Coordinates of N, CA and C in Angstrom, one line a residue:
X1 N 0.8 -1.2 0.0 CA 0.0 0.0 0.0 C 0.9 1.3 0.0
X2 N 2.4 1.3 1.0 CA 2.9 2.0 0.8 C 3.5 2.7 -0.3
X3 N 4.0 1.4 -1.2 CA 4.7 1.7 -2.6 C 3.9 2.6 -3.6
X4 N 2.9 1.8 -3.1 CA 1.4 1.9 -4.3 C 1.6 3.7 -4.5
X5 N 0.8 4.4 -2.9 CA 1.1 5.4 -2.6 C 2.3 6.3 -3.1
X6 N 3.8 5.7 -2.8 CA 4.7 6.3 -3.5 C 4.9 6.5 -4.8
X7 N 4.0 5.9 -5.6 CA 4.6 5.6 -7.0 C 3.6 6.4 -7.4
X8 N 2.4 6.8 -7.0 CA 1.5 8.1 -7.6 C 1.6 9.1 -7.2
X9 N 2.0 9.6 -6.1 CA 2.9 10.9 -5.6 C 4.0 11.0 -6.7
X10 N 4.7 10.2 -7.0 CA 6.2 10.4 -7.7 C 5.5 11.1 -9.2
X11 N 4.8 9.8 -9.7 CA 4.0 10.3 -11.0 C 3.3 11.8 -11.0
X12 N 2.8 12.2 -9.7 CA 2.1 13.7 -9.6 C 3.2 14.6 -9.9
X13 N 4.5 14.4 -9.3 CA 5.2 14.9 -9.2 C 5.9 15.2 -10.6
X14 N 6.2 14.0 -11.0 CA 6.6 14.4 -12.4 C 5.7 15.2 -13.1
X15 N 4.8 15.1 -13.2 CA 3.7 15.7 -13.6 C 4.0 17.6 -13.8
X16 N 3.6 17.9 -12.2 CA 3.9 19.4 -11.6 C 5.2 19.9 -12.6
X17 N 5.8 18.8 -12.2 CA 7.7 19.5 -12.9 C 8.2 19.5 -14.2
X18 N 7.2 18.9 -14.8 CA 6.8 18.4 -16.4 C 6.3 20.2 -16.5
X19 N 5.4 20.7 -16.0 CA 4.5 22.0 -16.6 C 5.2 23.0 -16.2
X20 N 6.4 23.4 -15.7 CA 7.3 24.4 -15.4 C 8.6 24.4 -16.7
X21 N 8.7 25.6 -17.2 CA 9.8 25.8 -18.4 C 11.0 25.3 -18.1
X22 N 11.8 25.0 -19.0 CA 13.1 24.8 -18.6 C 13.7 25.7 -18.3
X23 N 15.2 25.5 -17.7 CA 16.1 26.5 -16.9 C 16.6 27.4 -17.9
X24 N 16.8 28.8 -18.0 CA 17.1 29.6 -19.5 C 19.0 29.6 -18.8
X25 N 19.2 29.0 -17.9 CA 20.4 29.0 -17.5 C 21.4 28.1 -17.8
X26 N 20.8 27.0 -18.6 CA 21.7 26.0 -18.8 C 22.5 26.0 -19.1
X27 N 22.7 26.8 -20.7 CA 23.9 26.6 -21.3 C 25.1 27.6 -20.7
X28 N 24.8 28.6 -19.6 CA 25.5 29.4 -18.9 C 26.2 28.5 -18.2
X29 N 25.9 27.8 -17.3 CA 26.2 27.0 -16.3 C 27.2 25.8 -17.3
X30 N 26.8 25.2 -18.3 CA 27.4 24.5 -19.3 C 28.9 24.8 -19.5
X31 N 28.4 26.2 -20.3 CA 30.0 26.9 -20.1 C 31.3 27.2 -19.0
X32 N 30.6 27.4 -17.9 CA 30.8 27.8 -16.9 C 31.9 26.5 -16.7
X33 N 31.2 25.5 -16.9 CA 31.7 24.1 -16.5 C 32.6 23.8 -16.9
X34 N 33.1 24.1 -18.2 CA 34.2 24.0 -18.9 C 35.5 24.8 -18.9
X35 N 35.6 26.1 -18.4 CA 36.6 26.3 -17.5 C 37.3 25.6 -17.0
X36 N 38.7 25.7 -17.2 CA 39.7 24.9 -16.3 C 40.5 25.2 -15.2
X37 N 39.8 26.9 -14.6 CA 41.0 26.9 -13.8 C 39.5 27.7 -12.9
X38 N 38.3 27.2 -13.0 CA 37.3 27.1 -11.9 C 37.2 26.4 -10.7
X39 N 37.6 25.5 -10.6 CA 38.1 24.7 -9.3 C 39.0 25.4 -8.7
X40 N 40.0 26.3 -9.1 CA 41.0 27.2 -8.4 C 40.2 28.2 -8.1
X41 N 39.6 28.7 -8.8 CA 38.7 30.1 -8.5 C 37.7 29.6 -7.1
X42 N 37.5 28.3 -7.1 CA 36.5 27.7 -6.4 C 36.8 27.4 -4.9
X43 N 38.1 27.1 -4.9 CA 38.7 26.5 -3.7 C 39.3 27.9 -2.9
X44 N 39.4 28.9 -3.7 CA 40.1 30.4 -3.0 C 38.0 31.2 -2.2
X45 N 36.9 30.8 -3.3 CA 35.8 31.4 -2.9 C 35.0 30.7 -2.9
X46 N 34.5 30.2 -2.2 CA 33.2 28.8 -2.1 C 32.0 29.2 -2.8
X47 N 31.9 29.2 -4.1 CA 30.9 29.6 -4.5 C 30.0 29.1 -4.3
X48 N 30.0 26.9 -4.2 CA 28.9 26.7 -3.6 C 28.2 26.9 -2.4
X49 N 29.2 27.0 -1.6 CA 28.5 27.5 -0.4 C 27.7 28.7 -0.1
X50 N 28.7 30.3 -1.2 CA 27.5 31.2 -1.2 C 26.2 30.7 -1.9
X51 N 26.1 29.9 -2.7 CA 24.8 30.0 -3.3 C 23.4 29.5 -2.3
X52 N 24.2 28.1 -1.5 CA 23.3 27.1 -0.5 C 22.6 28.2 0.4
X53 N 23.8 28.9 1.0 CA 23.5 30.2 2.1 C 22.3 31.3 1.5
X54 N 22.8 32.0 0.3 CA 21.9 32.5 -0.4 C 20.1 31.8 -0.5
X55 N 20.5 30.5 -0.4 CA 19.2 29.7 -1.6 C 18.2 30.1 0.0
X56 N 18.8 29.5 0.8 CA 18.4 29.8 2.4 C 17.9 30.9 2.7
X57 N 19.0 32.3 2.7 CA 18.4 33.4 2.6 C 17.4 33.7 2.5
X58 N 17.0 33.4 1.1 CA 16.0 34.2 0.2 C 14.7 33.0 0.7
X59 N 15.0 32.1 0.7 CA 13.7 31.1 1.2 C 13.0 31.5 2.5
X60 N 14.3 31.9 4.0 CA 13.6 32.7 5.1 C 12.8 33.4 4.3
X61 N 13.4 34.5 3.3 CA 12.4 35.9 3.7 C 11.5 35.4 2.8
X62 N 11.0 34.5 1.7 CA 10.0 34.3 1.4 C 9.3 33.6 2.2
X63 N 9.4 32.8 2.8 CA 8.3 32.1 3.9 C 8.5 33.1 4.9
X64 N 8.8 34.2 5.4 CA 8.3 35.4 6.2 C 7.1 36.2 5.7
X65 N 7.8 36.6 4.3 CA 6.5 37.2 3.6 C 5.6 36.7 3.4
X66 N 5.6 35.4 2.7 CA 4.6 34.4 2.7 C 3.6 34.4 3.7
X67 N 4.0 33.8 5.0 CA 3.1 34.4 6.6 C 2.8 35.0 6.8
X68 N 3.3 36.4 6.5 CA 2.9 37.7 6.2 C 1.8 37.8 6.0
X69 N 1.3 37.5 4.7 CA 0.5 37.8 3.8 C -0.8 37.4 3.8
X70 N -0.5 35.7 4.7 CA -1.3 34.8 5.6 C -2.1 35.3 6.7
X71 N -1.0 35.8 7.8 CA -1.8 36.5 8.7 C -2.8 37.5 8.7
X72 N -2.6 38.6 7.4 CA -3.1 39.6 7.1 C -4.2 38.6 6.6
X73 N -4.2 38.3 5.7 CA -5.9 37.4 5.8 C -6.4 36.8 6.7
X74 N -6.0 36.4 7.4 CA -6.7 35.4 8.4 C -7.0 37.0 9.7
X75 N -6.5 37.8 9.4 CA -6.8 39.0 10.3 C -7.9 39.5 9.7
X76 N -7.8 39.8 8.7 CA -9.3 40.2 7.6 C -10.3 39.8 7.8
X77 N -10.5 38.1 7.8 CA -11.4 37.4 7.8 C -12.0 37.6 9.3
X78 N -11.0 37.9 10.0 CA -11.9 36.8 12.0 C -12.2 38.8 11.8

């Protein structure tokens, strides 16, 4: 029953991620990859790490505003 469950959630899923455009970033990042002296630029400045930190950032303040926006309705309504 569990599987069952998992395997139409996965399929929904595909679904959702199927109707979202592709990334207009790709072939940037592509490039980007091909660099050979990016792993030296990489190890002097963690780029991945600013990005994870970043991705975080911006996720607090949207689920702040998000809440936000929530409470202000649910203030509206009562």
């Amino acid at each position: 029953m569990l599987s069952f469950m998992k395997q139409i959630l996965d399929k929904f899923l595909d679904l959702v991620i199927s109707l979202f455009p592709l990334s207009p970033f790709t072939p940037v990042i592509q490039e980007l990859s091909s660099l050979p002296y990016l792993g030296y630029i990489n190890w002097f400045l963690p780029i991945g790490d600013f990005i994870k930190i970043g991705t975080l950032w911006i996720g607090a303040i949207a689920s702040y505003y998000a809440w936000s926006v929530i409470a202000r309705w649910v203030k509206l309504l009562g």
